[in-house]
Coordinates of C-alpha atoms in Angstrom, one line a residue:
M119 CA 0.0 0.0 0.0
T120 CA 1.3 3.5 -0.9
R121 CA 1.2 6.0 1.9
L122 CA -0.8 9.0 1.0
A123 CA 1.2 12.2 1.4
A124 CA -1.7 14.4 2.7
P125 CA -2.0 14.6 6.5
L126 CA -4.6 13.4 8.9
I127 CA -4.9 14.3 12.6
V128 CA -6.4 11.7 14.9
I129 CA -7.6 12.5 18.5
G130 CA -8.3 9.5 20.7
G131 CA -8.7 8.6 24.3
P132 CA -11.3 7.3 26.7
T133 CA -14.8 8.6 27.1
A134 CA -15.2 11.9 29.0
V135 CA -11.4 12.7 28.8
G136 CA -11.9 15.9 26.8
K137 CA -11.5 15.1 23.1
T138 CA -14.2 17.4 21.9
Q139 CA -12.6 20.6 23.2
L140 CA -9.1 19.7 21.8
S141 CA -10.5 18.9 18.4
I142 CA -12.4 22.3 18.3
D143 CA -9.3 24.2 19.4
L144 CA -7.0 22.5 16.8
A145 CA -9.5 22.9 14.0
K146 CA -9.8 26.6 14.7
R147 CA -6.0 27.0 14.9
F148 CA -5.2 25.1 11.7
G149 CA -8.4 25.6 9.6
G150 CA -9.5 22.1 10.0
E151 CA -12.8 20.2 9.8
I152 CA -13.8 17.4 12.1
I153 CA -14.8 13.8 11.1
N154 CA -16.6 11.9 13.8
G155 CA -15.4 8.3 14.4
D156 CA -17.8 7.3 17.2
R157 CA -20.2 4.7 15.7
L158 CA -23.1 5.5 17.9
Q159 CA -23.0 9.2 16.9
F160 CA -23.8 8.2 13.4
Y161 CA -27.4 7.7 14.5
R162 CA -30.1 10.3 14.6
G163 CA -31.7 10.6 18.0
L164 CA -28.7 9.2 20.0
D165 CA -27.6 12.6 21.3
I166 CA -27.4 12.9 25.0
G167 CA -26.3 9.4 25.7
T168 CA -23.4 9.6 23.2
G169 CA -22.2 13.0 24.3
K170 CA -22.7 14.2 20.8
V171 CA -21.2 17.7 20.1
T172 CA -23.8 20.4 20.1
L173 CA -24.1 23.3 17.6
E174 CA -22.9 25.7 20.3
E175 CA -19.9 23.5 21.1
M176 CA -18.9 23.3 17.4
Q177 CA -18.1 27.0 17.5
G178 CA -18.6 27.2 13.7
V179 CA -16.3 24.3 12.9
P180 CA -17.7 22.0 10.3
H181 CA -18.4 18.5 11.5
H182 CA -18.9 15.4 9.4
A183 CA -20.3 11.8 9.9
L184 CA -23.0 12.8 12.4
D185 CA -26.7 12.0 12.3
F186 CA -26.8 10.2 9.0
L187 CA -28.4 6.9 10.0
D188 CA -31.8 5.9 11.4
V189 CA -31.8 3.7 14.5
D190 CA -32.9 0.6 12.6
Q191 CA -30.0 0.8 10.1
D192 CA -27.0 -1.5 10.3
Y193 CA -23.5 -0.1 9.8
D194 CA -20.1 -1.7 9.9
A195 CA -16.4 -0.9 9.8
S196 CA -16.0 -1.4 6.1
Q197 CA -18.8 1.1 5.3
F198 CA -17.2 3.7 7.7
Q199 CA -13.8 3.1 6.0
A200 CA -15.2 4.1 2.6
L201 CA -17.1 7.0 4.1
A202 CA -14.1 8.4 6.0
Q203 CA -11.7 8.0 3.1
N204 CA -14.1 10.0 0.9
L205 CA -14.4 12.7 3.6
I206 CA -10.7 12.9 4.1
R207 CA -10.1 13.1 0.3
D208 CA -12.7 15.9 0.1
C209 CA -11.0 17.9 2.9
H210 CA -7.6 17.6 1.1
A211 CA -9.1 18.7 -2.2
R212 CA -10.4 21.8 -0.5
G213 CA -7.1 22.5 1.3
V214 CA -8.7 21.7 4.7
L215 CA -7.0 19.7 7.4
P216 CA -9.1 16.6 8.4
I217 CA -9.3 15.9 12.1
L218 CA -10.7 12.5 13.1
V219 CA -12.2 12.4 16.6
G220 CA -12.8 9.2 18.5
G221 CA -13.0 6.0 16.7
S222 CA -14.6 2.7 17.7
G223 CA -12.0 0.0 17.7
L224 CA -11.9 -1.7 14.3
Y225 CA -13.4 1.4 12.7
L226 CA -10.2 3.4 13.5
E227 CA -7.9 0.5 12.7
G228 CA -9.6 -0.1 9.4
L229 CA -9.2 3.6 8.3
L230 CA -5.6 4.1 9.5
Y231 CA -4.2 0.9 8.1
D232 CA -6.6 0.3 5.2
L233 CA -7.5 -3.2 6.5
E234 CA -9.1 -5.5 3.9
F235 CA -11.9 -6.7 6.2
G236 CA -14.9 -5.3 4.4
G237 CA -16.2 -3.8 1.3
K238 CA -18.9 -5.2 -0.9
A239 CA -16.9 -8.4 -1.5
S240 CA -17.5 -9.4 2.2
H241 CA -21.2 -8.7 2.2
D242 CA -23.8 -11.2 1.2
P243 CA -27.5 -10.4 2.2
L244 CA -28.6 -14.0 1.9
I245 CA -25.9 -15.3 4.2
R246 CA -26.5 -12.5 6.6
Q247 CA -30.3 -13.2 6.6
A248 CA -29.6 -16.9 7.2
L249 CA -27.3 -16.1 10.1
E250 CA -29.9 -13.8 11.6
Q251 CA -32.5 -16.5 11.4
R252 CA -30.2 -19.0 13.1
L253 CA -29.5 -16.5 15.8
E254 CA -33.2 -16.2 16.5
T255 CA -33.9 -19.9 16.4
E256 CA -30.7 -21.5 17.7
G257 CA -29.3 -18.7 19.9
A258 CA -26.0 -16.8 20.3
Q259 CA -24.3 -19.7 22.1
V260 CA -24.5 -22.0 19.1
L261 CA -23.1 -19.3 16.7
Y262 CA -20.4 -18.3 19.2
A263 CA -19.3 -21.9 19.5
E264 CA -18.9 -22.0 15.7
L265 CA -16.8 -18.8 15.7
L266 CA -14.7 -20.2 18.6
A267 CA -14.0 -23.4 16.6
Q268 CA -13.2 -21.6 13.4
D269 CA -11.4 -18.5 14.6
P270 CA -10.4 -18.6 18.3
L271 CA -8.6 -15.2 18.1
A272 CA -11.7 -13.4 16.8
A273 CA -13.9 -15.2 19.4
S274 CA -11.6 -13.9 22.2
K275 CA -12.3 -10.3 21.1
I276 CA -16.0 -10.5 20.4
P277 CA -18.3 -10.8 23.5
I278 CA -21.1 -13.4 23.0
Q279 CA -23.6 -10.6 23.8
N280 CA -22.4 -8.5 20.9
H281 CA -24.7 -10.1 18.3
R282 CA -23.8 -7.5 15.6
R283 CA -20.1 -8.3 15.6
L284 CA -20.7 -12.1 16.0
L285 CA -22.9 -12.1 12.9
R286 CA -20.5 -9.9 11.0
A287 CA -17.5 -12.2 11.8
L288 CA -19.4 -15.3 10.6
E289 CA -20.6 -13.5 7.5
V290 CA -17.2 -12.4 6.5
M291 CA -15.7 -15.8 7.0
Q292 CA -18.4 -17.5 5.0
V293 CA -18.1 -15.0 2.1
T294 CA -14.3 -14.7 1.9
G295 CA -13.3 -18.2 3.2
Q296 CA -10.7 -16.5 5.5
K297 CA -10.6 -16.1 9.2
F298 CA -12.1 -12.9 10.4
S299 CA -9.0 -12.2 12.6
D300 CA -6.7 -12.6 9.6
Q301 CA -8.4 -9.6 8.0
S302 CA -7.7 -7.3 10.9
Q303 CA -4.0 -7.6 11.4
H304 CA -1.8 -4.6 10.9
E305 CA 1.4 -5.3 12.7
T306 CA 3.4 -5.0 9.5
A307 CA 1.0 -2.6 7.8
Q308 CA 2.0 0.9 6.9
A309 CA -0.3 3.7 7.9
R310 CA -2.4 4.9 5.0
Y311 CA -1.9 8.6 5.8
E312 CA 0.8 10.9 7.1
T313 CA -0.8 10.9 10.5
C314 CA -0.4 12.7 13.8
I315 CA -2.1 10.6 16.4
L316 CA -2.9 12.4 19.7
A317 CA -4.4 10.5 22.7
L318 CA -5.7 12.2 25.8
D319 CA -5.5 10.6 29.3
R320 CA -6.0 11.7 32.9
P321 CA -5.2 10.3 36.3
R322 CA -7.6 7.3 36.8
D323 CA -9.4 8.7 39.8
Q324 CA -10.0 12.0 38.0
L325 CA -11.2 10.3 34.9
Y326 CA -13.6 8.2 36.8
E327 CA -15.0 11.3 38.6
R328 CA -15.5 13.0 35.3
I329 CA -17.3 9.9 34.0
N330 CA -19.6 9.7 37.0
A331 CA -20.4 13.4 36.8
R332 CA -21.0 13.2 33.0
V333 CA -23.5 10.5 33.4
Q334 CA -25.4 12.5 36.1
A335 CA -25.3 15.5 33.7
M336 CA -26.8 13.4 30.9
V337 CA -29.6 12.3 33.2
A338 CA -30.3 15.9 34.1
Q339 CA -30.3 16.9 30.4
G340 CA -33.0 14.3 29.7
L341 CA -31.3 11.0 28.9
E342 CA -34.3 9.0 30.2
A343 CA -36.7 10.7 27.9
E344 CA -34.3 10.2 24.9
V345 CA -34.1 6.5 25.6
R346 CA -37.9 6.2 26.1
H347 CA -38.4 7.7 22.6
L348 CA -35.9 5.2 21.1
Y349 CA -37.6 2.4 23.0
Q350 CA -40.9 3.3 21.4
V351 CA -39.3 3.7 17.9
A352 CA -37.6 0.3 18.3
Q353 CA -40.8 -1.2 19.6
G354 CA -38.9 -2.6 22.6
Q355 CA -36.3 -4.4 20.4
L356 CA -32.7 -3.9 21.5
L357 CA -31.4 -2.8 18.1
P358 CA -27.6 -2.7 17.4
S359 CA -27.8 1.1 17.5
V360 CA -29.0 1.2 21.1
Q361 CA -26.8 -1.6 22.5
G362 CA -24.2 1.1 23.5
I363 CA -23.6 2.2 27.1
G364 CA -26.1 4.7 28.2
Y365 CA -28.9 3.1 26.3
K366 CA -29.0 -0.7 26.9
E367 CA -29.0 -0.3 30.6
W368 CA -32.5 1.4 30.4
W369 CA -34.1 -1.5 28.5
P370 CA -35.0 -3.8 31.4
Y371 CA -36.3 -0.7 33.3
L372 CA -38.5 0.4 30.5
A373 CA -39.7 -3.2 29.9
G374 CA -40.8 -3.3 33.5
D375 CA -38.3 -6.0 34.5
M376 CA -36.7 -3.7 37.1
T377 CA -37.9 -0.7 39.0
D378 CA -34.8 0.9 40.5
R379 CA -34.0 3.9 38.4
E380 CA -30.9 4.7 40.4
A381 CA -29.5 1.2 39.7
V382 CA -29.8 2.0 36.0
I383 CA -27.8 5.2 36.4
A384 CA -25.2 3.4 38.6
A385 CA -24.9 0.7 35.9
I386 CA -24.2 3.3 33.2
Q387 CA -21.5 4.8 35.4
Q388 CA -19.9 1.5 36.1
N389 CA -20.0 0.3 32.5
S390 CA -18.6 3.6 31.3
R391 CA -15.7 3.4 33.7
R392 CA -15.0 -0.2 32.5
Y393 CA -15.2 0.9 28.9
A394 CA -12.8 3.8 29.5
K395 CA -10.3 1.3 30.8
R396 CA -10.7 -0.9 27.8
Q397 CA -10.3 2.0 25.5
L398 CA -7.0 3.0 27.0
T399 CA -5.7 -0.6 26.9
W400 CA -6.8 -1.0 23.3
F401 CA -5.3 2.3 22.1
R402 CA -2.0 1.5 23.7
N403 CA -1.8 -2.0 22.3
R404 CA -3.1 -1.4 18.8
I405 CA -2.4 2.1 17.5
Q406 CA 1.3 2.7 16.7
G407 CA 3.1 6.1 17.0
T408 CA 0.6 7.6 19.5
H409 CA 1.5 10.9 21.3
W410 CA 0.0 10.7 24.8
L411 CA -1.1 14.0 26.4
D412 CA -2.2 14.7 30.0
A413 CA -5.6 16.3 29.7
S414 CA -5.6 17.3 33.4
D415 CA -3.3 20.2 32.4
Y416 CA -5.3 21.3 29.3
E417 CA -3.3 24.3 28.3
T418 CA -0.1 22.3 28.3
A419 CA -1.8 19.5 26.4
L420 CA -3.1 22.0 23.8
A421 CA 0.3 23.5 23.4
Q422 CA 1.9 20.1 22.9
A423 CA -0.8 19.1 20.4
T424 CA -0.4 22.3 18.5
S425 CA 3.3 21.8 18.3
L426 CA 3.0 18.2 17.1
V427 CA 0.5 19.1 14.4
Q428 CA 2.6 22.1 13.3
D429 CA 5.6 19.7 13.0
L430 CA 3.7 17.4 10.7
L431 CA 2.6 20.3 8.5
D432 CA 6.1 21.7 8.4
K433 CA 7.4 18.3 7.3
Q434 CA 4.7 18.2 4.6
A435 CA 5.8 21.6 3.4
E436 CA 9.5 20.6 3.2
K437 CA 8.5 17.6 1.0
G438 CA 6.5 19.9 -1.2
G439 CA 3.3 18.4 -0.1
T440 CA 0.0 20.3 0.4
L441 CA -3.3 19.7 2.0

C-alpha cells in the first residue's frame, strides 16, 4: 500500500477525557474540519447518551459523519472506512486539514491501516439473513461456538452478547473463506496517511470522577426521555444502534423488568468506567506512534498538540506536499 502524502490528525482517548474541546481548538487553529469516528454518533436521536457535540460546542467548525443513520439501520467498519476515506479526500481537495475524533476499535484501525476486512466483497445479504434467522432460532451460544471453533482469536475479542459483531464475523468468513482475525492484522501494515495521532488521558481517579459526573449531567439533560423515545421507535427491540452504554441499561427498566432507576444510572456509570479502561488498553496496544497528552493540564496538552500538528505540517511543506 502506498502511503498518501496528505496529512490526517487523529484525536483519541477514553470517554469523558476531553477530546471534543481539543478537536475544536485544533480545528480553529489550523483551519480544520472534524470527522466523527464514534459509531453511535452516526445515529439520529442518539444525542445525550453519546455525548454528541452540540451546535454551540462546534463554534462554527464543520463536523462530518454525524446523524446520517436511522436507529434501525446497520452499519459496519467497512462502510465507515469508505465514508471516512471520501471525507478525508474531500478535505484535502479543498485545502482543509481533516481531524478524526474518536474511533470505535476496528473502525479506526480499518481507516488508518486500510484493512481489507470489508467492502462489498465481504457482504452477502442472503448469508446475513440466514445467520440472523439462526441467531433467533438457535441462539447466540451456538453461533459463538462455531466462531470459537473456526477462529479462536476473533472469538476472544467478540463478546457473545455482541450479536452484531458475532454475525459480522461469521458472515465475512463464509463470504471470503478467510478467518475474520486474519483480515484485521496490521502489525506489519504501513499507515495509509501521514498521521499525527494524539491521545488524551487523565489520572484514573480524576477520569472516573468525570465519567460519573458526566452520566449525572446526561440524566439531568433528559437522557431517560431520549431513551424512552428510542424504545418506542424500536418497539422494545434492542437494536444494534441502542446496544451502546447509556442506552442498553435502560431497556430492562423500560420493559418493567426492574424498578430501581438509580440502579440504572449506577450501571451506566460502572459500564462507562470499564469501557474507558478498555479504550485505554486497546489504544496503547493497537495504535502505533501515538502521542499521549495529559488532559488534566489542558493548556499544556493543547500547546503540545499544537506543536505536534505544526511539526507534521512543516514536514509536509518541506517535502513539497500540500493539504
